[in-house]
């Protein structure tokens, strides 16, 4: 007999006026991307995301998720969770929290490939001296989320 397969599904949610696709494996959120093509809308998951994003984000989201990445990426993203909602940190500052400002480029790469944006808030990381640094969903959305979080604090 074959071992049970982990069923993977993709659904869509709408946040900040944009459509995102959420990939789940056995019901556990493993990836969030910009929506490409069609995926069934999941209003229950969308409500859970919205409720958590509108809160203070000090508690875990009310749905299961799993971070998958290299050990370094996992360390970067879990360290990032120490940056509270409404606050910002520079790439270099985050690298220093990890042990050395020489890690700055590796930190930027780990954030650029973050499989769970919003849950691991890479939008809170900015370039020294500028809010207009890269974001996989576009700089305009990054600035919008920063502004929304700042107003909520």
Short mmCIF file of N, CA and C in Angstrom, two decimals:
data_model
loop_
_atom_site.label_atom_id
_atom_site.label_comp_id
_atom_site.label_asym_id
_atom_site.label_seq_id
_atom_site.Cartn_x
_atom_site.Cartn_y
_atom_site.Cartn_z
N UNK A 1 0.84 -1.18 0.00
CA UNK A 1 0.00 0.00 0.00
C UNK A 1 0.88 1.24 0.00
N UNK A 2 0.47 2.26 -0.75
CA UNK A 2 1.20 3.50 -0.83
C UNK A 2 0.89 4.38 0.37
N UNK A 3 1.85 5.21 0.82
CA UNK A 3 1.57 6.13 1.92
C UNK A 3 0.55 7.17 1.46
N UNK A 4 -0.24 7.71 2.38
CA UNK A 4 -1.23 8.71 1.98
C UNK A 4 -0.55 9.95 1.42
N UNK A 5 -1.10 10.49 0.34
CA UNK A 5 -0.52 11.69 -0.25
C UNK A 5 -1.03 12.91 0.51
N UNK A 6 -0.24 13.96 0.48
CA UNK A 6 -0.66 15.22 1.08
C UNK A 6 -1.39 16.00 0.00
N UNK A 7 -2.66 16.19 0.17
CA UNK A 7 -3.47 16.89 -0.82
C UNK A 7 -3.12 18.38 -0.82
N UNK A 8 -2.79 18.88 -1.99
CA UNK A 8 -2.47 20.30 -2.14
C UNK A 8 -3.60 20.98 -2.90
N UNK A 9 -4.01 22.15 -2.38
CA UNK A 9 -5.01 22.94 -3.10
C UNK A 9 -4.59 24.39 -3.09
N UNK A 10 -5.14 25.13 -4.03
CA UNK A 10 -4.86 26.55 -4.15
C UNK A 10 -6.19 27.29 -4.17
N UNK A 11 -6.27 28.33 -3.35
CA UNK A 11 -7.48 29.15 -3.26
C UNK A 11 -7.07 30.61 -3.39
N UNK A 12 -8.05 31.46 -3.62
CA UNK A 12 -7.76 32.88 -3.72
C UNK A 12 -8.37 33.63 -2.55
N UNK A 13 -7.67 34.70 -2.18
CA UNK A 13 -8.17 35.64 -1.17
C UNK A 13 -7.87 37.05 -1.68
N UNK A 14 -8.58 38.02 -1.16
CA UNK A 14 -8.41 39.40 -1.58
C UNK A 14 -8.04 40.23 -0.35
N UNK A 15 -6.86 40.86 -0.42
CA UNK A 15 -6.37 41.68 0.68
C UNK A 15 -5.78 42.97 0.10
N UNK A 16 -6.01 44.07 0.75
CA UNK A 16 -5.43 45.35 0.33
C UNK A 16 -5.78 45.67 -1.12
N UNK A 17 -6.96 45.24 -1.58
CA UNK A 17 -7.38 45.50 -2.95
C UNK A 17 -6.67 44.67 -4.00
N UNK A 18 -5.99 43.62 -3.59
CA UNK A 18 -5.26 42.75 -4.51
C UNK A 18 -5.67 41.30 -4.31
N UNK A 19 -5.55 40.52 -5.37
CA UNK A 19 -5.88 39.09 -5.30
C UNK A 19 -4.60 38.29 -5.07
N UNK A 20 -4.69 37.35 -4.15
CA UNK A 20 -3.56 36.48 -3.83
C UNK A 20 -4.01 35.04 -3.91
N UNK A 21 -3.08 34.17 -4.26
CA UNK A 21 -3.38 32.75 -4.22
C UNK A 21 -2.65 32.15 -3.02
N UNK A 22 -3.35 31.32 -2.32
CA UNK A 22 -2.82 30.67 -1.13
C UNK A 22 -2.75 29.18 -1.43
N UNK A 23 -1.58 28.61 -1.26
CA UNK A 23 -1.40 27.18 -1.46
C UNK A 23 -1.42 26.51 -0.10
N UNK A 24 -2.23 25.45 0.00
CA UNK A 24 -2.33 24.68 1.23
C UNK A 24 -1.99 23.24 0.95
N UNK A 25 -1.37 22.61 1.92
CA UNK A 25 -1.08 21.18 1.84
C UNK A 25 -1.72 20.55 3.06
N UNK A 26 -2.65 19.65 2.83
CA UNK A 26 -3.41 19.03 3.92
C UNK A 26 -4.03 20.08 4.83
N UNK A 27 -4.49 21.19 4.23
CA UNK A 27 -5.16 22.24 4.99
C UNK A 27 -4.24 23.24 5.65
N UNK A 28 -2.93 23.07 5.52
CA UNK A 28 -1.95 23.95 6.14
C UNK A 28 -1.42 24.94 5.09
N UNK A 29 -1.49 26.24 5.38
CA UNK A 29 -1.00 27.25 4.45
C UNK A 29 0.52 27.14 4.36
N UNK A 30 1.03 26.99 3.10
CA UNK A 30 2.47 26.85 2.91
C UNK A 30 3.05 27.92 1.98
N UNK A 31 2.19 28.66 1.27
CA UNK A 31 2.71 29.65 0.32
C UNK A 31 1.62 30.67 -0.02
N UNK A 32 2.05 31.93 -0.20
CA UNK A 32 1.17 33.01 -0.63
C UNK A 32 1.85 33.71 -1.80
N UNK A 33 1.13 33.85 -2.90
CA UNK A 33 1.67 34.49 -4.10
C UNK A 33 0.62 35.42 -4.69
N UNK A 34 1.05 36.25 -5.65
CA UNK A 34 0.09 37.01 -6.43
C UNK A 34 -0.74 36.02 -7.23
N UNK A 35 -2.01 36.30 -7.36
CA UNK A 35 -2.91 35.39 -8.08
C UNK A 35 -2.56 35.36 -9.56
N UNK A 36 -2.35 34.17 -10.06
CA UNK A 36 -2.12 33.95 -11.49
C UNK A 36 -3.17 32.97 -11.96
N UNK A 37 -3.97 33.38 -12.89
CA UNK A 37 -5.04 32.49 -13.36
C UNK A 37 -6.22 32.51 -12.41
N UNK A 38 -6.89 31.39 -12.33
CA UNK A 38 -8.08 31.29 -11.50
C UNK A 38 -7.84 30.31 -10.36
N UNK A 39 -8.42 30.62 -9.23
CA UNK A 39 -8.43 29.71 -8.08
C UNK A 39 -9.72 30.00 -7.34
N UNK A 40 -10.37 28.98 -6.81
CA UNK A 40 -11.62 29.23 -6.10
C UNK A 40 -11.40 30.15 -4.90
N UNK A 41 -12.33 31.06 -4.72
CA UNK A 41 -12.26 32.01 -3.61
C UNK A 41 -12.60 31.28 -2.30
N UNK A 42 -11.85 31.58 -1.23
CA UNK A 42 -12.12 30.99 0.08
C UNK A 42 -12.44 32.12 1.05
N UNK A 43 -13.72 32.50 1.16
CA UNK A 43 -14.08 33.64 2.01
C UNK A 43 -13.77 33.40 3.49
N UNK A 44 -13.83 32.16 3.94
CA UNK A 44 -13.54 31.88 5.35
C UNK A 44 -12.06 32.16 5.67
N UNK A 45 -11.17 31.70 4.81
CA UNK A 45 -9.74 31.96 5.00
C UNK A 45 -9.47 33.46 4.86
N UNK A 46 -10.12 34.10 3.92
CA UNK A 46 -9.95 35.55 3.73
C UNK A 46 -10.36 36.30 4.99
N UNK A 47 -11.50 35.95 5.59
CA UNK A 47 -11.94 36.60 6.83
C UNK A 47 -10.94 36.37 7.95
N UNK A 48 -10.39 35.16 8.04
CA UNK A 48 -9.40 34.86 9.08
C UNK A 48 -8.15 35.72 8.88
N UNK A 49 -7.68 35.83 7.63
CA UNK A 49 -6.52 36.68 7.33
C UNK A 49 -6.80 38.13 7.70
N UNK A 50 -7.95 38.63 7.23
CA UNK A 50 -8.28 40.04 7.49
C UNK A 50 -8.36 40.31 8.99
N UNK A 51 -9.03 39.44 9.71
CA UNK A 51 -9.16 39.62 11.16
C UNK A 51 -7.80 39.66 11.84
N UNK A 52 -6.92 38.75 11.44
CA UNK A 52 -5.59 38.72 12.04
C UNK A 52 -4.77 39.95 11.64
N UNK A 53 -4.83 40.34 10.36
CA UNK A 53 -4.08 41.50 9.91
C UNK A 53 -4.56 42.79 10.58
N UNK A 54 -5.85 42.87 10.87
CA UNK A 54 -6.40 44.07 11.50
C UNK A 54 -6.11 44.10 13.00
N UNK A 55 -5.75 42.97 13.58
CA UNK A 55 -5.42 42.91 15.01
C UNK A 55 -3.99 43.35 15.26
N UNK A 56 -3.51 43.10 16.47
CA UNK A 56 -2.15 43.53 16.80
C UNK A 56 -1.07 42.54 16.36
N UNK A 57 -1.47 41.38 15.89
CA UNK A 57 -0.58 40.36 15.34
C UNK A 57 0.41 39.82 16.37
N UNK A 58 0.07 39.91 17.66
CA UNK A 58 0.95 39.34 18.67
C UNK A 58 0.66 37.86 18.89
N UNK A 59 -0.47 37.41 18.45
CA UNK A 59 -0.84 35.99 18.53
C UNK A 59 -0.68 35.36 17.16
N UNK A 60 -0.54 34.06 17.13
CA UNK A 60 -0.46 33.34 15.85
C UNK A 60 -1.78 33.49 15.10
N UNK A 61 -1.74 33.45 13.78
CA UNK A 61 -2.98 33.52 12.99
C UNK A 61 -3.92 32.37 13.36
N UNK A 62 -5.21 32.56 13.14
CA UNK A 62 -6.20 31.55 13.52
C UNK A 62 -6.38 30.44 12.48
N UNK A 63 -5.33 30.12 11.77
CA UNK A 63 -5.37 29.03 10.79
C UNK A 63 -3.98 28.41 10.77
N UNK A 64 -3.89 27.14 10.40
CA UNK A 64 -2.58 26.49 10.41
C UNK A 64 -1.71 26.95 9.24
N UNK A 65 -0.42 27.13 9.52
CA UNK A 65 0.53 27.47 8.47
C UNK A 65 1.88 26.85 8.84
N UNK A 66 2.72 26.71 7.83
CA UNK A 66 4.03 26.11 8.05
C UNK A 66 5.06 26.84 7.21
N UNK A 67 6.10 27.32 7.87
CA UNK A 67 7.19 27.98 7.16
C UNK A 67 8.15 26.93 6.63
N UNK A 68 8.39 26.97 5.32
CA UNK A 68 9.35 26.07 4.69
C UNK A 68 10.42 26.91 4.02
N UNK A 69 11.64 26.70 4.42
CA UNK A 69 12.76 27.44 3.85
C UNK A 69 14.05 26.89 4.39
N UNK A 70 15.14 27.47 3.93
CA UNK A 70 16.45 27.05 4.43
C UNK A 70 16.56 27.42 5.91
N UNK A 71 17.50 26.82 6.61
CA UNK A 71 17.69 27.21 8.01
C UNK A 71 17.97 28.71 8.18
N UNK A 72 18.77 29.29 7.26
CA UNK A 72 19.05 30.72 7.37
C UNK A 72 17.79 31.54 7.11
N UNK A 73 17.03 31.21 6.08
CA UNK A 73 15.80 31.95 5.79
C UNK A 73 14.83 31.85 6.96
N UNK A 74 14.71 30.68 7.53
CA UNK A 74 13.82 30.50 8.69
C UNK A 74 14.27 31.39 9.84
N UNK A 75 15.58 31.46 10.06
CA UNK A 75 16.12 32.30 11.13
C UNK A 75 15.83 33.78 10.85
N UNK A 76 16.02 34.21 9.60
CA UNK A 76 15.73 35.60 9.23
C UNK A 76 14.25 35.91 9.49
N UNK A 77 13.37 35.06 8.99
CA UNK A 77 11.93 35.35 9.09
C UNK A 77 11.43 35.28 10.53
N UNK A 78 11.93 34.35 11.32
CA UNK A 78 11.48 34.29 12.72
C UNK A 78 12.05 35.47 13.52
N UNK A 79 13.26 35.92 13.19
CA UNK A 79 13.80 37.12 13.83
C UNK A 79 12.95 38.34 13.47
N UNK A 80 12.49 38.39 12.24
CA UNK A 80 11.66 39.50 11.77
C UNK A 80 10.37 39.63 12.58
N UNK A 81 9.87 38.53 13.11
CA UNK A 81 8.64 38.58 13.91
C UNK A 81 8.79 39.48 15.13
N UNK A 82 10.03 39.78 15.53
CA UNK A 82 10.26 40.69 16.65
C UNK A 82 10.03 42.15 16.30
N UNK A 83 9.81 42.46 15.02
CA UNK A 83 9.51 43.83 14.60
C UNK A 83 8.01 44.03 14.68
N UNK A 84 7.55 44.83 15.64
CA UNK A 84 6.09 44.94 15.86
C UNK A 84 5.36 45.63 14.71
N UNK A 85 4.09 45.36 14.63
CA UNK A 85 3.21 45.99 13.65
C UNK A 85 3.34 47.51 13.79
N UNK A 86 3.52 48.19 12.67
CA UNK A 86 3.65 49.64 12.67
C UNK A 86 5.09 50.11 12.78
N UNK A 87 6.03 49.20 13.03
CA UNK A 87 7.45 49.56 13.12
C UNK A 87 8.17 49.09 11.86
N UNK A 88 9.32 49.68 11.62
CA UNK A 88 10.14 49.30 10.47
C UNK A 88 11.54 48.96 10.95
N UNK A 89 12.26 48.18 10.16
CA UNK A 89 13.66 47.85 10.41
C UNK A 89 14.36 47.85 9.06
N UNK A 90 15.64 48.20 9.06
CA UNK A 90 16.39 48.18 7.80
C UNK A 90 16.94 46.77 7.57
N UNK A 91 17.30 46.51 6.32
CA UNK A 91 17.94 45.23 5.99
C UNK A 91 19.20 45.07 6.84
N UNK A 92 19.98 46.14 6.94
CA UNK A 92 21.21 46.09 7.72
C UNK A 92 20.93 45.89 9.20
N UNK A 93 19.89 46.53 9.72
CA UNK A 93 19.51 46.35 11.12
C UNK A 93 19.11 44.92 11.42
N UNK A 94 18.36 44.32 10.51
CA UNK A 94 17.96 42.92 10.68
C UNK A 94 19.19 42.01 10.60
N UNK A 95 20.10 42.32 9.69
CA UNK A 95 21.34 41.54 9.59
C UNK A 95 22.13 41.63 10.88
N UNK A 96 22.19 42.82 11.48
CA UNK A 96 22.91 42.99 12.74
C UNK A 96 22.24 42.19 13.86
N UNK A 97 20.91 42.14 13.86
CA UNK A 97 20.21 41.32 14.85
C UNK A 97 20.58 39.85 14.70
N UNK A 98 20.91 39.45 13.48
CA UNK A 98 21.30 38.06 13.21
C UNK A 98 22.78 37.81 13.46
N UNK A 99 23.53 38.87 13.75
CA UNK A 99 24.92 38.66 14.11
C UNK A 99 25.95 39.47 13.37
N UNK A 100 25.64 39.98 12.18
CA UNK A 100 26.64 40.74 11.42
C UNK A 100 25.97 41.53 10.31
N UNK A 101 26.39 42.79 10.16
CA UNK A 101 25.85 43.58 9.05
C UNK A 101 26.30 43.03 7.71
N UNK A 102 27.31 42.15 7.72
CA UNK A 102 27.75 41.51 6.47
C UNK A 102 26.68 40.56 5.91
N UNK A 103 25.69 40.22 6.70
CA UNK A 103 24.61 39.35 6.24
C UNK A 103 23.54 40.10 5.44
N UNK A 104 23.73 41.39 5.23
CA UNK A 104 22.66 42.23 4.65
C UNK A 104 22.13 41.68 3.32
N UNK A 105 22.99 41.32 2.40
CA UNK A 105 22.51 40.81 1.10
C UNK A 105 21.79 39.47 1.26
N UNK A 106 22.30 38.61 2.12
CA UNK A 106 21.65 37.32 2.35
C UNK A 106 20.28 37.52 3.00
N UNK A 107 20.17 38.51 3.87
CA UNK A 107 18.88 38.84 4.49
C UNK A 107 17.91 39.31 3.41
N UNK A 108 18.37 40.18 2.53
CA UNK A 108 17.50 40.68 1.45
C UNK A 108 17.02 39.53 0.58
N UNK A 109 17.88 38.59 0.28
CA UNK A 109 17.49 37.43 -0.55
C UNK A 109 16.48 36.55 0.19
N UNK A 110 16.72 36.32 1.47
CA UNK A 110 15.79 35.51 2.25
C UNK A 110 14.40 36.16 2.29
N UNK A 111 14.36 37.48 2.39
CA UNK A 111 13.08 38.19 2.40
C UNK A 111 12.41 38.18 1.03
N UNK A 112 13.20 38.29 -0.02
CA UNK A 112 12.66 38.30 -1.39
C UNK A 112 11.98 36.98 -1.74
N UNK A 113 12.40 35.91 -1.09
CA UNK A 113 11.82 34.59 -1.38
C UNK A 113 10.94 34.09 -0.24
N UNK A 114 10.48 35.01 0.60
CA UNK A 114 9.61 34.68 1.72
C UNK A 114 8.34 33.98 1.20
N UNK A 115 8.11 32.72 1.57
CA UNK A 115 6.93 32.03 1.05
C UNK A 115 5.63 32.44 1.73
N UNK A 116 5.73 33.11 2.88
CA UNK A 116 4.54 33.49 3.63
C UNK A 116 4.53 34.98 3.99
N UNK A 117 4.49 35.85 2.93
CA UNK A 117 4.41 37.28 3.24
C UNK A 117 3.12 37.56 4.02
N UNK A 118 3.09 38.60 4.74
CA UNK A 118 2.04 39.01 5.67
C UNK A 118 2.21 38.26 6.99
N UNK A 119 2.37 36.93 6.95
CA UNK A 119 2.57 36.18 8.19
C UNK A 119 3.98 36.43 8.74
N UNK A 120 4.94 36.51 7.84
CA UNK A 120 6.31 36.91 8.16
C UNK A 120 6.50 38.24 7.43
N UNK A 121 6.31 39.36 8.13
CA UNK A 121 6.07 40.67 7.49
C UNK A 121 7.30 41.33 6.86
N UNK A 122 7.71 40.79 5.72
CA UNK A 122 8.88 41.34 5.02
C UNK A 122 8.64 42.77 4.55
N UNK A 123 7.38 43.21 4.48
CA UNK A 123 7.10 44.59 4.08
C UNK A 123 7.61 45.59 5.12
N UNK A 124 7.92 45.15 6.33
CA UNK A 124 8.43 46.04 7.38
C UNK A 124 9.93 46.29 7.27
N UNK A 125 10.58 45.67 6.32
CA UNK A 125 12.01 45.83 6.15
C UNK A 125 12.26 46.80 5.00
N UNK A 126 13.05 47.83 5.28
CA UNK A 126 13.29 48.89 4.30
C UNK A 126 14.79 49.11 4.12
N UNK A 127 15.11 49.75 3.03
CA UNK A 127 16.48 50.11 2.72
C UNK A 127 16.88 51.29 3.62
N UNK A 128 18.11 51.34 4.05
CA UNK A 128 18.58 52.46 4.85
C UNK A 128 18.33 53.76 4.10
N UNK A 129 17.61 54.68 4.72
CA UNK A 129 17.36 55.99 4.13
C UNK A 129 16.22 56.06 3.14
N UNK A 130 15.48 54.96 2.92
CA UNK A 130 14.42 54.99 1.92
C UNK A 130 13.36 53.94 2.21
N UNK A 131 12.11 54.32 2.11
CA UNK A 131 11.01 53.36 2.22
C UNK A 131 10.79 52.65 0.88
N UNK A 132 11.30 53.22 -0.19
CA UNK A 132 11.03 52.70 -1.53
C UNK A 132 12.03 51.61 -1.93
N UNK A 133 12.03 50.55 -1.17
CA UNK A 133 12.87 49.40 -1.54
C UNK A 133 11.96 48.29 -2.05
N UNK A 134 12.55 47.29 -2.62
CA UNK A 134 11.80 46.24 -3.30
C UNK A 134 10.79 45.50 -2.44
N UNK A 135 9.80 44.96 -3.13
CA UNK A 135 8.78 44.13 -2.50
C UNK A 135 8.18 43.29 -3.62
N UNK A 136 8.02 42.01 -3.38
CA UNK A 136 7.61 41.13 -4.47
C UNK A 136 6.24 41.44 -5.05
N UNK A 137 5.40 42.16 -4.31
CA UNK A 137 4.09 42.54 -4.82
C UNK A 137 4.06 44.00 -5.26
N UNK A 138 5.23 44.63 -5.34
CA UNK A 138 5.34 46.01 -5.79
C UNK A 138 5.52 46.99 -4.64
N UNK A 139 6.30 48.01 -4.91
CA UNK A 139 6.61 49.02 -3.88
C UNK A 139 5.35 49.75 -3.43
N UNK A 140 4.42 50.02 -4.35
CA UNK A 140 3.20 50.75 -3.97
C UNK A 140 2.41 49.98 -2.91
N UNK A 141 2.28 48.67 -3.07
CA UNK A 141 1.56 47.88 -2.06
C UNK A 141 2.34 47.87 -0.75
N UNK A 142 3.66 47.76 -0.82
CA UNK A 142 4.48 47.80 0.40
C UNK A 142 4.21 49.09 1.17
N UNK A 143 4.25 50.23 0.48
CA UNK A 143 4.01 51.52 1.13
C UNK A 143 2.60 51.61 1.70
N UNK A 144 1.63 51.06 0.98
CA UNK A 144 0.25 51.06 1.46
C UNK A 144 0.11 50.26 2.75
N UNK A 145 0.72 49.08 2.81
CA UNK A 145 0.65 48.25 4.01
C UNK A 145 1.36 48.94 5.17
N UNK A 146 2.53 49.54 4.91
CA UNK A 146 3.24 50.27 5.96
C UNK A 146 2.38 51.38 6.53
N UNK A 147 1.70 52.12 5.64
CA UNK A 147 0.83 53.22 6.08
C UNK A 147 -0.36 52.69 6.88
N UNK A 148 -0.99 51.62 6.43
CA UNK A 148 -2.12 51.04 7.15
C UNK A 148 -1.69 50.59 8.54
N UNK A 149 -0.54 49.91 8.62
CA UNK A 149 -0.06 49.45 9.92
C UNK A 149 0.29 50.62 10.84
N UNK A 150 0.89 51.68 10.29
CA UNK A 150 1.25 52.83 11.10
C UNK A 150 0.01 53.54 11.66
N UNK A 151 -1.05 53.60 10.87
CA UNK A 151 -2.29 54.24 11.32
C UNK A 151 -3.00 53.40 12.38
N UNK A 152 -2.79 52.09 12.31
CA UNK A 152 -3.45 51.20 13.27
C UNK A 152 -2.77 51.16 14.62
N UNK A 153 -1.62 51.80 14.76
CA UNK A 153 -0.88 51.77 16.02
C UNK A 153 -1.18 52.98 16.86
#
